[in-house]
mmCIF file of C-alpha atoms in Angstrom:
data_model
loop_
_atom_site.group_PDB
_atom_site.id
_atom_site.type_symbol
_atom_site.label_atom_id
_atom_site.label_comp_id
_atom_site.label_asym_id
_atom_site.label_seq_id
_atom_site.Cartn_x
_atom_site.Cartn_y
_atom_site.Cartn_z
ATOM 1 C CA ASN A 1 0.000 0.000 0.000
ATOM 2 C CA ALA A 2 1.724 3.136 -1.208
ATOM 3 C CA GLY A 3 1.931 5.997 1.229
ATOM 4 C CA VAL A 4 0.902 9.585 0.671
ATOM 5 C CA MET A 5 2.515 10.852 -2.499
ATOM 6 C CA GLN A 6 3.417 14.427 -3.251
ATOM 7 C CA ASN A 7 4.905 15.990 -6.317
ATOM 8 C CA PRO A 8 7.003 17.695 -7.174
ATOM 9 C CA ARG A 9 9.376 17.145 -4.285
ATOM 10 C CA HIS A 10 11.207 20.375 -5.052
ATOM 11 C CA LEU A 11 9.814 23.377 -6.872
ATOM 12 C CA VAL A 12 11.559 26.616 -7.778
ATOM 13 C CA ARG A 13 9.544 29.604 -8.881
ATOM 14 C CA ARG A 14 10.294 33.229 -9.539
ATOM 15 C CA ARG A 15 8.306 35.928 -7.811
ATOM 16 C CA GLY A 16 4.942 36.416 -9.507
ATOM 17 C CA GLN A 17 4.720 32.907 -10.945
ATOM 18 C CA GLU A 18 2.210 30.257 -9.926
ATOM 19 C CA ALA A 19 3.007 27.146 -7.911
ATOM 20 C CA ARG A 20 0.891 23.987 -8.093
ATOM 21 C CA LEU A 21 1.515 21.292 -5.530
ATOM 22 C CA ARG A 22 -0.078 17.861 -5.833
ATOM 23 C CA CYS A 23 -0.994 15.298 -3.238
ATOM 24 C CA SER A 24 -2.326 11.783 -3.744
ATOM 25 C CA PRO A 25 -3.661 10.346 -0.477
ATOM 26 C CA MET A 26 -3.100 6.807 0.667
ATOM 27 C CA LYS A 27 -5.376 4.233 -0.898
ATOM 28 C CA GLY A 28 -8.698 4.196 0.899
ATOM 29 C CA HIS A 29 -8.207 7.643 2.437
ATOM 30 C CA SER A 30 -10.732 10.305 1.584
ATOM 31 C CA HIS A 31 -9.524 13.105 3.870
ATOM 32 C CA VAL A 32 -6.633 15.374 2.909
ATOM 33 C CA TYR A 33 -4.861 18.034 4.962
ATOM 34 C CA TRP A 34 -2.264 20.582 3.910
ATOM 35 C CA TYR A 35 0.336 22.000 6.301
ATOM 36 C CA ARG A 36 3.128 24.499 5.803
ATOM 37 C CA GLN A 37 6.475 24.381 7.560
ATOM 38 C CA LEU A 38 8.702 27.423 7.608
ATOM 39 C CA PRO A 39 12.413 26.889 8.330
ATOM 40 C CA GLU A 40 13.087 25.931 11.957
ATOM 41 C CA GLU A 41 9.355 25.941 12.752
ATOM 42 C CA GLY A 42 6.619 23.422 13.401
ATOM 43 C CA LEU A 43 3.946 22.625 10.872
ATOM 44 C CA LYS A 44 1.004 24.992 10.560
ATOM 45 C CA PHE A 45 -2.383 23.774 9.408
ATOM 46 C CA MET A 46 -3.686 25.311 6.203
ATOM 47 C CA VAL A 47 -6.720 23.432 4.924
ATOM 48 C CA TYR A 48 -8.711 20.226 5.316
ATOM 49 C CA LEU A 49 -10.575 18.744 2.375
ATOM 50 C CA GLN A 50 -12.736 15.813 1.512
ATOM 51 C CA LYS A 51 -13.614 14.836 -2.029
ATOM 52 C CA GLU A 52 -15.059 17.916 -3.759
ATOM 53 C CA ASN A 53 -15.441 19.777 -0.453
ATOM 54 C CA ILE A 54 -13.371 22.186 1.575
ATOM 55 C CA ILE A 55 -14.161 21.404 5.200
ATOM 56 C CA ASP A 56 -11.864 23.790 7.065
ATOM 57 C CA GLU A 57 -9.713 26.455 5.435
ATOM 58 C CA SER A 58 -9.081 28.481 8.565
ATOM 59 C CA GLY A 59 -5.306 28.313 8.093
ATOM 60 C CA MET A 60 -5.232 29.434 4.478
ATOM 61 C CA PRO A 61 -4.055 32.943 3.666
ATOM 62 C CA LYS A 62 -6.987 34.934 2.330
ATOM 63 C CA GLU A 63 -5.332 35.817 -0.943
ATOM 64 C CA ARG A 64 -3.366 33.916 -3.586
ATOM 65 C CA PHE A 65 -3.831 30.474 -1.999
ATOM 66 C CA SER A 66 -6.456 27.936 -2.988
ATOM 67 C CA ALA A 67 -6.949 24.209 -2.608
ATOM 68 C CA GLU A 68 -9.113 21.581 -4.187
ATOM 69 C CA PHE A 69 -9.664 17.857 -3.991
ATOM 70 C CA PRO A 70 -11.635 16.811 -7.077
ATOM 71 C CA LYS A 71 -13.688 13.681 -7.451
ATOM 72 C CA GLU A 72 -10.924 12.196 -9.583
ATOM 73 C CA GLY A 73 -7.252 12.893 -9.248
ATOM 74 C CA PRO A 74 -4.980 14.365 -6.618
ATOM 75 C CA SER A 75 -5.547 17.252 -4.266
ATOM 76 C CA ILE A 76 -3.974 20.469 -5.526
ATOM 77 C CA LEU A 77 -2.631 23.369 -3.491
ATOM 78 C CA ARG A 78 -2.263 26.374 -5.728
ATOM 79 C CA ILE A 79 -0.329 29.510 -4.904
ATOM 80 C CA GLN A 80 -0.698 32.390 -7.309
ATOM 81 C CA GLN A 81 1.790 35.225 -7.732
ATOM 82 C CA VAL A 82 4.276 33.679 -5.330
ATOM 83 C CA VAL A 83 6.409 35.866 -3.086
ATOM 84 C CA ARG A 84 9.627 35.057 -1.255
ATOM 85 C CA GLY A 85 7.714 34.553 1.984
ATOM 86 C CA ASP A 86 5.933 31.570 0.418
ATOM 87 C CA SER A 87 9.205 29.631 0.439
ATOM 88 C CA ALA A 88 8.561 26.706 2.751
ATOM 89 C CA ALA A 89 7.970 22.990 2.888
ATOM 90 C CA TYR A 90 4.368 22.062 2.175
ATOM 91 C CA PHE A 91 3.206 18.761 3.594
ATOM 92 C CA CYS A 92 0.099 16.854 2.738
ATOM 93 C CA ALA A 93 -1.451 14.306 5.083
ATOM 94 C CA SER A 94 -4.338 11.923 4.625
ATOM 95 C CA SER A 95 -6.614 9.947 6.896
ATOM 96 C CA PRO A 96 -9.237 7.288 6.264
ATOM 97 C CA SER A 97 -12.125 8.984 8.057
ATOM 98 C CA SER A 98 -13.069 11.693 10.456
ATOM 99 C CA GLY A 99 -13.690 11.199 14.136
ATOM 100 C CA GLY A 100 -13.189 7.981 16.007
ATOM 101 C CA ARG A 101 -9.906 6.308 16.651
ATOM 102 C CA ASN A 102 -8.936 5.578 13.073
ATOM 103 C CA ASN A 103 -8.334 9.016 11.700
ATOM 104 C CA GLU A 104 -4.604 9.279 12.312
ATOM 105 C CA GLN A 105 -3.020 11.478 9.684
ATOM 106 C CA PHE A 106 -0.210 10.054 7.599
ATOM 107 C CA PHE A 107 2.196 12.520 6.070
ATOM 108 C CA GLY A 108 3.679 12.684 2.609
ATOM 109 C CA PRO A 109 7.312 13.533 1.847
ATOM 110 C CA GLY A 110 6.554 17.208 1.288
ATOM 111 C CA THR A 111 7.170 19.706 -1.495
ATOM 112 C CA ARG A 112 9.926 22.179 -0.862
ATOM 113 C CA LEU A 113 9.064 25.440 -2.574
ATOM 114 C CA THR A 114 11.761 28.000 -3.194
ATOM 115 C CA VAL A 115 10.793 31.405 -4.512
ATOM 116 C CA LEU A 116 13.627 33.346 -6.115
ATOM 117 C CA GLU B 1 -7.143 29.000 20.559
ATOM 118 C CA LEU B 2 -5.191 25.813 21.111
ATOM 119 C CA LYS B 3 -1.504 26.391 21.771
ATOM 120 C CA VAL B 4 1.165 23.734 22.019
ATOM 121 C CA GLU B 5 4.485 24.426 23.685
ATOM 122 C CA GLN B 6 7.518 22.219 23.746
ATOM 123 C CA ASN B 7 10.550 22.520 25.910
ATOM 124 C CA PRO B 8 13.370 22.509 25.561
ATOM 125 C CA LEU B 9 13.623 23.574 21.924
ATOM 126 C CA PHE B 10 17.241 22.501 21.617
ATOM 127 C CA LEU B 11 18.997 19.699 23.443
ATOM 128 C CA SER B 12 22.518 18.417 23.119
ATOM 129 C CA MET B 13 23.264 15.300 25.110
ATOM 130 C CA GLN B 14 25.859 12.579 25.396
ATOM 131 C CA GLU B 15 25.294 9.053 24.267
ATOM 132 C CA GLY B 16 24.148 6.825 27.076
ATOM 133 C CA LYS B 17 22.369 9.571 29.010
ATOM 134 C CA ASN B 18 18.679 9.874 29.825
ATOM 135 C CA TYR B 19 16.475 12.903 29.344
ATOM 136 C CA THR B 20 12.820 13.929 29.363
ATOM 137 C CA ILE B 21 11.245 16.477 27.055
ATOM 138 C CA TYR B 22 7.896 18.115 27.594
ATOM 139 C CA CYS B 23 4.856 19.125 25.621
ATOM 140 C CA ASN B 24 2.173 21.352 27.152
ATOM 141 C CA TYR B 25 -1.087 22.254 25.487
ATOM 142 C CA SER B 26 -3.701 24.801 26.398
ATOM 143 C CA THR B 27 -7.147 23.281 25.858
ATOM 144 C CA THR B 28 -8.929 19.956 26.050
ATOM 145 C CA SER B 29 -7.754 17.582 23.392
ATOM 146 C CA ASP B 30 -8.768 14.276 21.833
ATOM 147 C CA ARG B 31 -5.333 12.934 21.170
ATOM 148 C CA LEU B 32 -1.657 13.764 21.135
ATOM 149 C CA TYR B 33 1.001 12.697 18.674
ATOM 150 C CA TRP B 34 4.743 12.567 18.734
ATOM 151 C CA TYR B 35 6.628 12.762 15.442
ATOM 152 C CA ARG B 36 10.234 12.573 14.448
ATOM 153 C CA GLN B 37 11.648 14.579 11.546
ATOM 154 C CA ASP B 38 15.106 14.181 10.050
ATOM 155 C CA PRO B 39 16.554 17.150 8.132
ATOM 156 C CA GLY B 40 14.845 17.599 4.769
ATOM 157 C CA LYS B 41 12.506 14.679 5.406
ATOM 158 C CA SER B 42 8.874 14.133 6.225
ATOM 159 C CA LEU B 43 7.374 13.342 9.607
ATOM 160 C CA GLU B 44 7.596 9.862 11.014
ATOM 161 C CA SER B 45 4.856 8.968 13.473
ATOM 162 C CA LEU B 46 6.269 7.743 16.791
ATOM 163 C CA PHE B 47 3.331 7.617 19.180
ATOM 164 C CA VAL B 48 -0.392 8.305 19.320
ATOM 165 C CA LEU B 49 -1.684 8.890 22.841
ATOM 166 C CA LEU B 50 -5.422 8.684 23.214
ATOM 167 C CA SER B 51 -6.323 8.783 26.889
ATOM 168 C CA ASN B 52 -5.258 10.018 30.260
ATOM 169 C CA GLY B 53 -2.463 7.935 31.710
ATOM 170 C CA ALA B 54 -1.539 6.435 28.352
ATOM 171 C CA VAL B 55 2.053 5.257 28.197
ATOM 172 C CA LYS B 56 3.717 3.860 25.110
ATOM 173 C CA GLN B 57 7.256 2.655 24.561
ATOM 174 C CA GLU B 58 9.251 1.970 21.446
ATOM 175 C CA GLY B 59 12.912 1.167 21.803
ATOM 176 C CA ARG B 60 14.649 3.922 23.751
ATOM 177 C CA LEU B 61 11.660 6.262 23.656
ATOM 178 C CA MET B 62 8.697 6.306 26.016
ATOM 179 C CA ALA B 63 5.780 8.719 25.797
ATOM 180 C CA SER B 64 3.102 9.458 28.341
ATOM 181 C CA LEU B 65 0.020 11.630 28.542
ATOM 182 C CA ASP B 66 -1.595 13.431 31.480
ATOM 183 C CA THR B 67 -4.752 15.043 30.182
ATOM 184 C CA LYS B 68 -5.554 16.689 33.504
ATOM 185 C CA ALA B 69 -2.260 18.554 33.479
ATOM 186 C CA ARG B 70 -2.408 18.882 29.659
ATOM 187 C CA LEU B 71 1.101 17.529 29.528
ATOM 188 C CA SER B 72 2.901 14.871 27.579
ATOM 189 C CA THR B 73 6.449 13.720 28.140
ATOM 190 C CA LEU B 74 8.867 11.950 25.848
ATOM 191 C CA HIS B 75 11.562 10.141 27.793
ATOM 192 C CA ILE B 76 14.814 9.154 26.160
ATOM 193 C CA THR B 77 16.721 6.276 27.700
ATOM 194 C CA ALA B 78 20.427 5.664 27.039
ATOM 195 C CA ALA B 79 20.525 7.957 24.025
ATOM 196 C CA VAL B 80 22.339 6.912 20.866
ATOM 197 C CA HIS B 81 23.512 9.047 17.955
ATOM 198 C CA ASP B 82 20.756 7.714 15.686
ATOM 199 C CA LEU B 83 18.175 9.487 17.827
ATOM 200 C CA SER B 84 19.470 12.863 16.627
ATOM 201 C CA ALA B 85 16.500 14.528 14.921
ATOM 202 C CA THR B 86 13.762 17.073 15.566
ATOM 203 C CA TYR B 87 10.843 15.828 17.663
ATOM 204 C CA PHE B 88 7.421 17.402 17.370
ATOM 205 C CA CYS B 89 4.359 16.966 19.465
ATOM 206 C CA ALA B 90 0.993 17.719 17.901
ATOM 207 C CA VAL B 91 -2.428 17.942 19.463
ATOM 208 C CA GLU B 92 -5.778 17.330 17.877
ATOM 209 C CA ARG B 93 -8.419 19.524 19.395
ATOM 210 C CA ARG B 94 -11.722 17.948 20.243
ATOM 211 C CA GLY B 95 -14.196 18.523 17.440
ATOM 212 C CA SER B 96 -11.544 19.617 14.986
ATOM 213 C CA GLU B 97 -9.635 17.605 12.442
ATOM 214 C CA LYS B 98 -6.566 19.755 12.338
ATOM 215 C CA LEU B 99 -3.349 19.132 14.208
ATOM 216 C CA VAL B 100 -1.677 21.941 16.118
ATOM 217 C CA PHE B 101 2.074 21.455 16.325
ATOM 218 C CA GLY B 102 4.673 22.593 18.780
ATOM 219 C CA LYS B 103 7.798 24.264 17.454
ATOM 220 C CA GLY B 104 9.783 21.071 17.772
ATOM 221 C CA MET B 105 12.792 20.041 19.810
ATOM 222 C CA LYS B 106 16.063 19.625 17.970
ATOM 223 C CA LEU B 107 17.999 16.814 19.595
ATOM 224 C CA THR B 108 21.690 16.230 19.030
ATOM 225 C CA VAL B 109 23.238 13.140 20.583
ATOM 226 C CA ASN B 110 27.005 13.350 20.754
ATOM 227 C CA PRO B 111 29.203 10.262 20.688
#
C-alpha cells in the first residue's frame, strides 16, 4: 500500500509565478490536509478537504492560496503570484475517516518550494 | 485558541544519558502525537496517545500523557547518535480535524 505521495518534491519559482503542488492520499483515504512548515518551525495547518469539499480552510491565507480535492485525481494546493515569503515545505497528510480512533493522519514527503 | 508548547527547543546530550522532554497544550484535546523529523525529510509517526495515563514505549523512547495537566512527556533512555532529529508533538483539538504542532525540539546526541 503506497503511502501519501506528493509531487514535485522540489519546486523553484520566480516571484509572480504560480506554484501547483499535488498530493495523492493513501489508498482508501478520503480526507486530505495541507500544512506548511517554515524553516526551523513546526507545521502549521492550512486546509482540510474531503472529495469535492473544503471542510476547514481556517489556516489558508486569504489571498493567492487555494486548494481543491476533485472527485478524480490528486488534491492540488495552488499559490498564485508567489512571493519570497511563500518559500517553505508544504506537507500533505491523509486519513481514512473523520472522528473515532482511526483518523490518524499520515504525512507525505513534502514539497519544498523555493521562490527566487 | 489551542496552543502547544515544547521545551526545551534545543537539546545536546551525550550518548548513554537519559532525558525527558515536555509538551504542554492549552485546551482539552482528543489525542496527542509525537513525530520525528530528520533534516529535509517528512514526519515519522512515533506515538499516538489517546487517553489520560496512556504510556507507550518503542525502543529507547517512552511517551506518556496526562490530560488533567495537559502535559505529555517523551523520555529518552540511554541515548544513541541515531536518535538525533527534531521531535514534534501535535495535538488534535476535540471537534476539529486539524493538528496543532509545537515548534519542535532539535535533539543532538554526541558520541
